mmCIF file of C-alpha atoms and ligand atoms in Angstrom:
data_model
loop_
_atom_site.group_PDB
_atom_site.id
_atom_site.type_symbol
_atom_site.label_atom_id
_atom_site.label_comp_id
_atom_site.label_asym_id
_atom_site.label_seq_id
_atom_site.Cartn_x
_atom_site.Cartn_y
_atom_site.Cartn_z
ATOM 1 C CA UNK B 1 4.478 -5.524 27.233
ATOM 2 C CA UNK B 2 4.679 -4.837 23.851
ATOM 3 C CA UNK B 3 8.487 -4.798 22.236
ATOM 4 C CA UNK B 4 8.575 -1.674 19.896
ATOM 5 C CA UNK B 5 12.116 -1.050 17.659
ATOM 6 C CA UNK B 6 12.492 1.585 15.000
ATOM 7 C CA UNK B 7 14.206 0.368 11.812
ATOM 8 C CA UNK B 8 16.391 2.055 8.811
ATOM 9 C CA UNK B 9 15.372 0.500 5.582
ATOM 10 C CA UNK B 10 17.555 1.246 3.093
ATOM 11 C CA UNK B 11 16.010 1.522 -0.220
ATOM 12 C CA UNK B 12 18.103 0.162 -3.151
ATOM 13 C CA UNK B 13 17.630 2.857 -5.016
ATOM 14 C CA UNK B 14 16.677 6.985 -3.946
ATOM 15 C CA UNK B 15 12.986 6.768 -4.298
ATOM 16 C CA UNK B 16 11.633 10.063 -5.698
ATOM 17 C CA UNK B 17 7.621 10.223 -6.136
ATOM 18 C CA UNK B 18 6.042 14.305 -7.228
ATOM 19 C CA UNK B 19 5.907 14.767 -3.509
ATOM 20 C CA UNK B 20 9.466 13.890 -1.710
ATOM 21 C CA UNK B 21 12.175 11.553 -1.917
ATOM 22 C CA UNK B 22 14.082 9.679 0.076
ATOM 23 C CA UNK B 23 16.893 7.362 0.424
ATOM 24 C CA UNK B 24 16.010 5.241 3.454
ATOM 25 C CA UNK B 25 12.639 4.622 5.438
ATOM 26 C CA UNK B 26 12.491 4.485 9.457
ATOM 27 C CA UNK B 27 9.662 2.155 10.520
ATOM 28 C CA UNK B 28 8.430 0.747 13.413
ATOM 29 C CA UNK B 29 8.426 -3.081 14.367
ATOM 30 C CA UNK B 30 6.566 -4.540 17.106
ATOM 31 C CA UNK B 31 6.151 -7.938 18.823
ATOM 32 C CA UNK B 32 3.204 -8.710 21.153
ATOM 33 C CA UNK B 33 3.848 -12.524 22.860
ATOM 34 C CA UNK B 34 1.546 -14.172 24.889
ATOM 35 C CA UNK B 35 1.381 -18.013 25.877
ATOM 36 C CA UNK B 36 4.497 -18.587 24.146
ATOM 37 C CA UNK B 37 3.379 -17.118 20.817
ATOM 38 C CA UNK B 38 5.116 -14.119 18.688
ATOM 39 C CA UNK B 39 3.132 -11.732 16.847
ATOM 40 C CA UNK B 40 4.822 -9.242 14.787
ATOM 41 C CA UNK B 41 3.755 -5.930 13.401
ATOM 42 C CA UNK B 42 4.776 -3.132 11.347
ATOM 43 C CA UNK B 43 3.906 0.729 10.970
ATOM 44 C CA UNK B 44 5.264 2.711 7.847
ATOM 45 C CA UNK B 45 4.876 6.074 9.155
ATOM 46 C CA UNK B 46 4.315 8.927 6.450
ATOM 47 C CA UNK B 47 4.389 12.453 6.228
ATOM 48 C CA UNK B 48 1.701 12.894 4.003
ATOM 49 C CA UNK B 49 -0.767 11.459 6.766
ATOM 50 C CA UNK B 50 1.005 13.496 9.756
ATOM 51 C CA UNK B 51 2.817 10.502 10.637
ATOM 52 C CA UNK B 52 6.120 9.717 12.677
ATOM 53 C CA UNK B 53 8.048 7.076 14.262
ATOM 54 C CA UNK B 54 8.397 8.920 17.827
ATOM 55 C CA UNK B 55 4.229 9.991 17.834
ATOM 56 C CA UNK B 56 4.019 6.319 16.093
ATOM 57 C CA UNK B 57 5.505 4.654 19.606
ATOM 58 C CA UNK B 58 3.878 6.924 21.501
ATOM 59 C CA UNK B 59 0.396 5.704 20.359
ATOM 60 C CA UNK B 60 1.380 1.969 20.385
ATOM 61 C CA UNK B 61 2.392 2.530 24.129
ATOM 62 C CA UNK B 62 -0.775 4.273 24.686
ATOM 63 C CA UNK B 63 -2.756 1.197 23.279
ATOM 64 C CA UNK B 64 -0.383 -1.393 25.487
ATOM 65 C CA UNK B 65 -2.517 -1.469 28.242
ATOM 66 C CA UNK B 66 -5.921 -2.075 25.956
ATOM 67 C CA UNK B 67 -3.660 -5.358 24.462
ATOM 68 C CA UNK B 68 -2.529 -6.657 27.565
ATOM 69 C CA UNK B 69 -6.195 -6.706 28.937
ATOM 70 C CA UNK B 70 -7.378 -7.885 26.352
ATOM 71 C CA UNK B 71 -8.893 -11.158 24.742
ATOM 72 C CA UNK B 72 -6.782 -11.229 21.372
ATOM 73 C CA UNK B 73 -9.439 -13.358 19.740
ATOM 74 C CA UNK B 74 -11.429 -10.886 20.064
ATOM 75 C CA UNK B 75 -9.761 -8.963 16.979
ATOM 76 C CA UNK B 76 -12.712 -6.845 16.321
ATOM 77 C CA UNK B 77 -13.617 -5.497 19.502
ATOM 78 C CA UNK B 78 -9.802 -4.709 19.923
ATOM 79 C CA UNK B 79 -10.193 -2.938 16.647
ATOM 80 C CA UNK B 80 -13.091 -0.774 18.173
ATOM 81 C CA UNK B 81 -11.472 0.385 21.457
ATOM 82 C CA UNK B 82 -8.591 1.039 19.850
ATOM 83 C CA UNK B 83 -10.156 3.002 16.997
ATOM 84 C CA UNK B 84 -11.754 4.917 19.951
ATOM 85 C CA UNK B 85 -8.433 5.528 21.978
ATOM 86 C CA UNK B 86 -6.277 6.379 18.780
ATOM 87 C CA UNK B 87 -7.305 9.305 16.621
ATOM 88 C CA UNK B 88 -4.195 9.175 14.125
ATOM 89 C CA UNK B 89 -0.957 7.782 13.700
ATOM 90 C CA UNK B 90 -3.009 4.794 11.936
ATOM 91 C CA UNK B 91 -0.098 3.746 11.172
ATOM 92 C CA UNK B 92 0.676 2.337 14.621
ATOM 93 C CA UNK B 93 -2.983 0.708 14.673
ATOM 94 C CA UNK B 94 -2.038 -1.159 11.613
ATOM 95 C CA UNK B 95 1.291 -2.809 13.483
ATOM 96 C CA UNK B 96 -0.733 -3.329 16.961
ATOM 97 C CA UNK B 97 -3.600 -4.995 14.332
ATOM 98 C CA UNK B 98 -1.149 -6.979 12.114
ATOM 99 C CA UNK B 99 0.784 -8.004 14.996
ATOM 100 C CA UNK B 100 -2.834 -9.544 16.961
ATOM 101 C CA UNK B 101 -3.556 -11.561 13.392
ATOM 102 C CA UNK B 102 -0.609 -12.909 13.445
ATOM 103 C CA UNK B 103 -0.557 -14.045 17.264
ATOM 104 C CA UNK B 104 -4.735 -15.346 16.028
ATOM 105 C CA UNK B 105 -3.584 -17.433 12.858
ATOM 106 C CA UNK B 106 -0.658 -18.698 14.980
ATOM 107 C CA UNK B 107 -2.690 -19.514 18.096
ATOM 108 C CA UNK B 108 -5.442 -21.406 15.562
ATOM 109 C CA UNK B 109 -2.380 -23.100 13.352
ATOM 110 C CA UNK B 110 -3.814 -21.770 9.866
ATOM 111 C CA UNK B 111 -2.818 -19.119 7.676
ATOM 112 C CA UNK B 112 -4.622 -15.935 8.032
ATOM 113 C CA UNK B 113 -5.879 -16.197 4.200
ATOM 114 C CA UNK B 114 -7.578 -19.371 5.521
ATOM 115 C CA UNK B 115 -8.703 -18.011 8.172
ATOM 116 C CA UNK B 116 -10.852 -15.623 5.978
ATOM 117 C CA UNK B 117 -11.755 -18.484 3.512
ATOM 118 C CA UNK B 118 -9.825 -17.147 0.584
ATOM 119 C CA UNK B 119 -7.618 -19.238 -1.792
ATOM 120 C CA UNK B 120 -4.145 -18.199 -2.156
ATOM 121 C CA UNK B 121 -4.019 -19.921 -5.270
ATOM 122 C CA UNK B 122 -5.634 -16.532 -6.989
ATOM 123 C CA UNK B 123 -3.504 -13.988 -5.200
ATOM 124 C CA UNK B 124 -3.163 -11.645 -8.080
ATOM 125 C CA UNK B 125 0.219 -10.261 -9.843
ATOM 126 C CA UNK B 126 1.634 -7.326 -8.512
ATOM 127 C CA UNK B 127 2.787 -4.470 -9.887
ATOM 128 C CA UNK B 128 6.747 -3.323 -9.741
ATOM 129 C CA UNK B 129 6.723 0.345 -8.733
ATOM 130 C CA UNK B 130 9.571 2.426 -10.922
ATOM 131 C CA UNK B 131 10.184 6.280 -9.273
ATOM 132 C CA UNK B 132 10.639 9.046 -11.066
ATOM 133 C CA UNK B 133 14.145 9.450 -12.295
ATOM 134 C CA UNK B 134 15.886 10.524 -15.855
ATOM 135 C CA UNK B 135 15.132 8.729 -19.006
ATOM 136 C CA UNK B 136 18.392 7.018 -18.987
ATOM 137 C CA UNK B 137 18.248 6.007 -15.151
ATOM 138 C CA UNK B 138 14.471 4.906 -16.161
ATOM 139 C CA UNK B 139 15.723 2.546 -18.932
ATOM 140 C CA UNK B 140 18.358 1.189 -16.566
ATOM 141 C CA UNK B 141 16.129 0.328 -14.071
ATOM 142 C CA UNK B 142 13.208 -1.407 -16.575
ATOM 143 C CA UNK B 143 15.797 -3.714 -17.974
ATOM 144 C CA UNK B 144 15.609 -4.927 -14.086
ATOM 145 C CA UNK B 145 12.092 -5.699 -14.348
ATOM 146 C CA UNK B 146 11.936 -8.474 -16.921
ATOM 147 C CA UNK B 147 10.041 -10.632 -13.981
ATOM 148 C CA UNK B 148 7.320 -8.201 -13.819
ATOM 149 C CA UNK B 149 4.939 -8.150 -16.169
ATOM 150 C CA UNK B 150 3.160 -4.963 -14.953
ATOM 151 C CA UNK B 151 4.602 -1.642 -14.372
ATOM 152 C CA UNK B 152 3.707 0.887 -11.851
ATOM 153 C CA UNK B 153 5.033 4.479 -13.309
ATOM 154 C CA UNK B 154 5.432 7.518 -10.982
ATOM 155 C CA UNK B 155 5.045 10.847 -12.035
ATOM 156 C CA UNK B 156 3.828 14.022 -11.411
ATOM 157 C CA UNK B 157 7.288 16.586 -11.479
ATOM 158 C CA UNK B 158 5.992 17.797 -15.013
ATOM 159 C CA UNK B 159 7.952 15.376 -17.085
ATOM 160 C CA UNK B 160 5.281 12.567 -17.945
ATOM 161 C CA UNK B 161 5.302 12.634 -21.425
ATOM 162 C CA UNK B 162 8.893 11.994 -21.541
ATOM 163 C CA UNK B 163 8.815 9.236 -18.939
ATOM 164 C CA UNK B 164 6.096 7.741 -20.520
ATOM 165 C CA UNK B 165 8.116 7.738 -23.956
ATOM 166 C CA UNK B 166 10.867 6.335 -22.237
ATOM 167 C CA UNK B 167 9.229 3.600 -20.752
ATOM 168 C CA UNK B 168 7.892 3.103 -24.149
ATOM 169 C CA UNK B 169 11.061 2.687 -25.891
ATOM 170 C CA UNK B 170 11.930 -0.451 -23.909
ATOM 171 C CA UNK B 171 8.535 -2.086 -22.682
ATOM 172 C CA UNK B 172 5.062 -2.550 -23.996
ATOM 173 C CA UNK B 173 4.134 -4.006 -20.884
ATOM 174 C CA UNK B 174 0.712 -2.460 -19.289
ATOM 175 C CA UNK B 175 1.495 0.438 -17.160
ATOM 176 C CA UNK B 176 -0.514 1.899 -13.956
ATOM 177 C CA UNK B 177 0.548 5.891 -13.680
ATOM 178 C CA UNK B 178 0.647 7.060 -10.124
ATOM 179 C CA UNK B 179 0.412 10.799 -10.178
ATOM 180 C CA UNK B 180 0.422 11.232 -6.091
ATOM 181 C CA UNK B 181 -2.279 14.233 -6.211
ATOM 182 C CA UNK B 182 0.062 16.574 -8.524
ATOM 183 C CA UNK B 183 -1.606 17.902 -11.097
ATOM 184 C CA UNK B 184 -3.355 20.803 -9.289
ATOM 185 C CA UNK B 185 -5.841 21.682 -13.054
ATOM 186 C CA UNK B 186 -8.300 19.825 -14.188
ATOM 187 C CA UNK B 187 -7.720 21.050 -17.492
ATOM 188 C CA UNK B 188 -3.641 19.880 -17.340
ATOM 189 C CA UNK B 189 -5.005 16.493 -15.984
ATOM 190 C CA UNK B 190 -7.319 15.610 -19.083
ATOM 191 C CA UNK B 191 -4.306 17.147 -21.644
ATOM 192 C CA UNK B 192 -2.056 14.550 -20.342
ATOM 193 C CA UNK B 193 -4.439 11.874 -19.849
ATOM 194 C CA UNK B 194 -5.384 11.883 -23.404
ATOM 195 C CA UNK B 195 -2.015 11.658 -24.394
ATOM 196 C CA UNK B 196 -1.943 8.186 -21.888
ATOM 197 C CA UNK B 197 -4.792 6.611 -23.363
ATOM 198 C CA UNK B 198 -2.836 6.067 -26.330
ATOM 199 C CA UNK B 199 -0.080 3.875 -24.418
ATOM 200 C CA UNK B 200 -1.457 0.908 -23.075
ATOM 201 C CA UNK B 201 -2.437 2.603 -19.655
ATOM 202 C CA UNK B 202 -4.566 0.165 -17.103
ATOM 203 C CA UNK B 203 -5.059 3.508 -15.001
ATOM 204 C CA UNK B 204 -4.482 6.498 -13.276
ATOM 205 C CA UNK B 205 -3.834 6.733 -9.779
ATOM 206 C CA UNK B 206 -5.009 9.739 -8.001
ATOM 207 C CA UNK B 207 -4.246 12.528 -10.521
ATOM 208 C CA UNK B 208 -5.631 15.358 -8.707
ATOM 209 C CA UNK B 209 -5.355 16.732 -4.618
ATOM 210 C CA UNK B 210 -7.406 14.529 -2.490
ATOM 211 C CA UNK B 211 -9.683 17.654 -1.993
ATOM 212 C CA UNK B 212 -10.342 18.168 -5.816
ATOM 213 C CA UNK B 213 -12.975 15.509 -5.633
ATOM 214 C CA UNK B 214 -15.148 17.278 -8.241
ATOM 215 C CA UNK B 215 -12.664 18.271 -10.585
ATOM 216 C CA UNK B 216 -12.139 14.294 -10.408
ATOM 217 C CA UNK B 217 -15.511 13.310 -11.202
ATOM 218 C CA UNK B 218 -15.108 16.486 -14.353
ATOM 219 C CA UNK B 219 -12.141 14.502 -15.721
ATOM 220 C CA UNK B 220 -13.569 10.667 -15.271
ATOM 221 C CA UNK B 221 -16.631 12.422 -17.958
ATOM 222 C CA UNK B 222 -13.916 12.968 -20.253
ATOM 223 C CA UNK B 223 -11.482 9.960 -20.277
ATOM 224 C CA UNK B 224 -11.683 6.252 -21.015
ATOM 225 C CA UNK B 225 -9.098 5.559 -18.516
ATOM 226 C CA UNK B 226 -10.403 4.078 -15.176
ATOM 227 C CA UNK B 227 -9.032 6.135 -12.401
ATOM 228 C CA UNK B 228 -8.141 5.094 -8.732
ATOM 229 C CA UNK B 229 -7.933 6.794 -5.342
ATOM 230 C CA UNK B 230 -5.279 6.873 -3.093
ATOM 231 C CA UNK B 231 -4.716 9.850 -1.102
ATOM 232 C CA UNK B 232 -8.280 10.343 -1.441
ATOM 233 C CA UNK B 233 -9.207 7.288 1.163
ATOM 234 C CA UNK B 234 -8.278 6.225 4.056
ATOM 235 C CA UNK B 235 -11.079 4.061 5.794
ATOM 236 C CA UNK B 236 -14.252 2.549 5.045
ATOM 237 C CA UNK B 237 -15.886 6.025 5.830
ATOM 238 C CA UNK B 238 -14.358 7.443 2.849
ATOM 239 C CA UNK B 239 -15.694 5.374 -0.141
ATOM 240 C CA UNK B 240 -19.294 5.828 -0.978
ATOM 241 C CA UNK B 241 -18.084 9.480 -1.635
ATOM 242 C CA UNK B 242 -15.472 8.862 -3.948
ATOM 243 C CA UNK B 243 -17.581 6.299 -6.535
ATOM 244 C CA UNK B 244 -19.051 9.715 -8.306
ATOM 245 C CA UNK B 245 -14.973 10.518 -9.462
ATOM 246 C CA UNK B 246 -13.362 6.675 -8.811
ATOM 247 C CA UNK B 247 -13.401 3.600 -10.748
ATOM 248 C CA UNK B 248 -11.440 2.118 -7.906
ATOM 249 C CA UNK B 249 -9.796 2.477 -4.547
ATOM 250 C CA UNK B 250 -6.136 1.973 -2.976
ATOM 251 C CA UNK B 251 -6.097 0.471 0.087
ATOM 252 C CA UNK B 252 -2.975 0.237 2.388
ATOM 253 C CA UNK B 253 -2.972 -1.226 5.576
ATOM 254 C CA UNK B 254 -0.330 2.041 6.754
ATOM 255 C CA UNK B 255 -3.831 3.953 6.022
ATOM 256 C CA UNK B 256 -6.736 1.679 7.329
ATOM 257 C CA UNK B 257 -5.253 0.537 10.600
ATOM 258 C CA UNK B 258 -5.106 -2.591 9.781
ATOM 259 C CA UNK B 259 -6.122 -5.664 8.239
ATOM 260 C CA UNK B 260 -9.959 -5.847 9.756
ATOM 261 C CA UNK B 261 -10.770 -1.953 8.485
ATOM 262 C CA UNK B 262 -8.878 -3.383 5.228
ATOM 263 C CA UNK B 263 -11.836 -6.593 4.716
ATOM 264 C CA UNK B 264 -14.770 -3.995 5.543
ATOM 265 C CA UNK B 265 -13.188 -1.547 2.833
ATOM 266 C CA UNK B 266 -13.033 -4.805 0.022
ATOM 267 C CA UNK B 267 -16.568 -5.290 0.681
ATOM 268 C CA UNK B 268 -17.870 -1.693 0.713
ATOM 269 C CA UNK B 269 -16.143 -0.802 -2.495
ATOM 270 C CA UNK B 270 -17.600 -4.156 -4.201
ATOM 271 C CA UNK B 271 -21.086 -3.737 -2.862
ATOM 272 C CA UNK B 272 -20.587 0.393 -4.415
ATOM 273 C CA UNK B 273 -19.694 -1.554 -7.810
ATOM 274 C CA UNK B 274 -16.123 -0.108 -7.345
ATOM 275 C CA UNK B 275 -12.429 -2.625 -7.711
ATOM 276 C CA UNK B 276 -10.145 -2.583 -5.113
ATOM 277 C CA UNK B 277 -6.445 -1.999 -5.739
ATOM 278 C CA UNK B 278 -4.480 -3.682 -2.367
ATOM 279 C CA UNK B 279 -0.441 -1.043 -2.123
ATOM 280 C CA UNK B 280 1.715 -0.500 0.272
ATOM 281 C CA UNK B 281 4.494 2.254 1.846
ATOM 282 C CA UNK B 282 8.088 1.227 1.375
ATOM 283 C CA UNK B 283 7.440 -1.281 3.839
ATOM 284 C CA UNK B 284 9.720 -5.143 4.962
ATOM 285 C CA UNK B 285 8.041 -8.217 3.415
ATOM 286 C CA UNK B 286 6.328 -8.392 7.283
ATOM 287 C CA UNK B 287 4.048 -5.525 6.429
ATOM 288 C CA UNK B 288 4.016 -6.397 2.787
ATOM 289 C CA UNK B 289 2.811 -10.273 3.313
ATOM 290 C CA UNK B 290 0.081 -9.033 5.412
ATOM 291 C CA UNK B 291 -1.651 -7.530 2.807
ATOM 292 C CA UNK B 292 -0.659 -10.168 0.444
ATOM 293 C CA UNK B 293 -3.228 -12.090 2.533
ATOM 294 C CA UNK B 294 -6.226 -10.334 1.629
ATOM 295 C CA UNK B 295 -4.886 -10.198 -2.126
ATOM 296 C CA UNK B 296 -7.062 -13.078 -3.711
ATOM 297 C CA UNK B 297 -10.156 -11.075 -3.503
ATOM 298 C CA UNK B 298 -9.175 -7.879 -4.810
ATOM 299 C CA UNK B 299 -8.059 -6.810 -8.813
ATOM 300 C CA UNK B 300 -4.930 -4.661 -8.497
ATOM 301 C CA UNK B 301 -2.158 -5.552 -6.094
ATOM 302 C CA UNK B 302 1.010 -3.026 -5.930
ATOM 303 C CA UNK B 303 2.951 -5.055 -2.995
ATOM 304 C CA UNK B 304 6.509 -4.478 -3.917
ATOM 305 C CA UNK B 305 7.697 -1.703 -0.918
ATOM 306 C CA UNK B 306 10.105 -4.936 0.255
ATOM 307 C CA UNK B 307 11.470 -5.173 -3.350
ATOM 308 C CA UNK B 308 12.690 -1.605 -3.072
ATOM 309 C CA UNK B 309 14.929 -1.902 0.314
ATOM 310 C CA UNK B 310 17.801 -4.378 0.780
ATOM 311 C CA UNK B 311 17.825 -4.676 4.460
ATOM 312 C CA UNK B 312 14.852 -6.643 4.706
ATOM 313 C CA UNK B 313 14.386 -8.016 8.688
ATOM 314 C CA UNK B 314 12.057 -10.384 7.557
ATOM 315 C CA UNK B 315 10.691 -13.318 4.630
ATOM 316 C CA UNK B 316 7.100 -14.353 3.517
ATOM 317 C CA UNK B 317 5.558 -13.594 1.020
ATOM 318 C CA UNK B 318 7.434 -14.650 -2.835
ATOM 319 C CA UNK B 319 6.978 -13.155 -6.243
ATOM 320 C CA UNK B 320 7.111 -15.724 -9.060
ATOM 321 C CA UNK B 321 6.918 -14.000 -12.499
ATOM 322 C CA UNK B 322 4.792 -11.016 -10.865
ATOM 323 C CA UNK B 323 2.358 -13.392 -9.187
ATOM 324 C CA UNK B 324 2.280 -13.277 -5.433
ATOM 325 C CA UNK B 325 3.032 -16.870 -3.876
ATOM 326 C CA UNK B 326 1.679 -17.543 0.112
ATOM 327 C CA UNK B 327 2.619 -20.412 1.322
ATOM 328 C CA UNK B 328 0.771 -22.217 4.385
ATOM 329 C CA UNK B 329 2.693 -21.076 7.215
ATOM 330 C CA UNK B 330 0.517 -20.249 10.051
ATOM 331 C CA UNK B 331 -0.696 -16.793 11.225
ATOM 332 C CA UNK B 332 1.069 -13.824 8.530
ATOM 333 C CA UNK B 333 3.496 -16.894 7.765
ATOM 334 C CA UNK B 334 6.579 -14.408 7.695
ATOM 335 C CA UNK B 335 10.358 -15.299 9.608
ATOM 336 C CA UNK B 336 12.496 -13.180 10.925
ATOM 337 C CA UNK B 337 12.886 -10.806 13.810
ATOM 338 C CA UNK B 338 13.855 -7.498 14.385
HETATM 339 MG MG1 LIG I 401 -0.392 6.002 -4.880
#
């Protein structure tokens, strides 16, 4: 039996990115036990991948039977039938996979980080993500950032330059631009980008459709800003593709399926010379310090989607002064319930 419970997370402040916005989040929390041992998962569902909570359930009930049949050591095999059985809602593969690492690391008494032979000590500094709003609301909400010293800027509705100047008139801090696939011309995309490379910009995150792949690789010729998928990847099948248009990919656990696509996908885009950027949905700090595990081998981490809600079911993973702090709490090392 697996113990599935949707969730409202409230999000502290309307988040607006060029696609939608919203002012609260429904995920999906599960809890797989077994020998007296809790493992919890989470699934952000999102629109933009076809996702929902109710076809999110549906799939985790559909894969109950494979977990309760099943050897949980065996994390990889799991993976494989269940990457077999599931053909979207990856969402839900990411809590059923989350929640069978944290029942492993618990089971062996060792942090999952550990468990993969990484040192938490160089878990990276994350970005704090800022949505799009009015100048004045953006200046409001940058004087809350002191602690971070990276900022991740959303655009995309048309109004970057003024953003951008905004953002400007407060901070000097490096800024990551997320443009969420919405400049639709090449031509638009390398006018504005220009413009960025003259304000401390670290990079641009997906600035064209997912499907625009060559009109990427056209604008990468022309800039001297690295640019990063998102949209454009979801698994370890998409990146050898993207290295003729991407400096770098995104990679979210809501999108993988999990934690053991999430390894394979660091070491793919490595071997293919490419960085790996490790963000999230609006997602608890369950979700959230899950991928903080894997951040000590990767270059750009954007966990923050539990610094955005203030209902937050669970605690694990801390931000000191932007850097992410993992203490050695067994398993995903998180408390709480749901
Ligand atoms: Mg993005």
């Amino acid at each position: 039996m697996i113990d599935i419970k949707i969730k409202k997370l409230q999000l502290r402040n309307t988040w607006r990115i060029a696609r939608n916005s919203s002012d609260y989040k429904e995920n999906v929390f599960i809890k797989i036990q077994r020998n007296g041992i809790a493992g919890f998962g989470e699934a952000a569902p999102n629109v933009r991948y076809g996702e929902n909570p109710q076809l999110t359930i549906e799939r985790i009930r559909k894969a109950e039977k494979i977990i309760e049949n099943a050897d949980l050591f065996q994390f990889t095999a799991i993976k494989k039938t269940l990457d077999e059985e599931i053909q979207d809602q990856n969402c839900a593969k990411a809590a059923i996979d989350m929640a069978v690492m944290d029942w492993v690391g618990k089971s062996l008494d060792v942090p999952l980080y550990k468990l993969w032979g990484l040192n938490p000590l160089l878990a990276p500094i994350t970005s704090f993500s800022i949505g799009i709003d009015t100048p004045d609301i953006l200046k409001k909400k940058i004087e809350q950032t002191k602690d971070f010293p990276i900022l991740k800027i959303k655009v995309g509705k048309d109004n970057e330059k003024e953003i951008i100047k905004a953002v400007r008139s407060i901070t000097e801090k490096p800024l990551r631009i997320d443009v969420n696939e919405a400049w639709t011309s090449k031509e638009e995309a390398l006018e504005k980008i220009l413009w960025m490379q003259e304000q401390n910009i670290e990079f641009i995150e997906q600035p064209m459709p997912a499907d625009m792949l060559q009109e990427t690789a056209w604008l990468r010729e022309r800039i001297n800003i690295p640019i990063v998928a998102d949209e454009s990847v979801k698994n370890v099948s998409d990146i050898a593709k993207l290295s003729c248009a991407f400096e770098g990919i995104n990679i979210k656990l809501m999108k993988s399926g999990g934690l053991v696509e999430a390894i394979k996908m660091i070491e793919v885009a490595h071997g293919l010379g490419m960085k790996v950027m490790l963000g999230c949905m609006i997602e608890s700090s369950l979700a959230i310090t899950a991928a903080a595990h894997l951040s000590p081998c990767i270059e750009w981490a954007d966990l923050d989607g539990n610094l955005l809600i203030n209902n937050d079911p669970f605690q694990g993973v801390k931000v000191e002064n932007g850097k992410l702090i993992l203490d050695d709490s067994p398993g995903l090392g998180v408390s709480g319930d749901f």
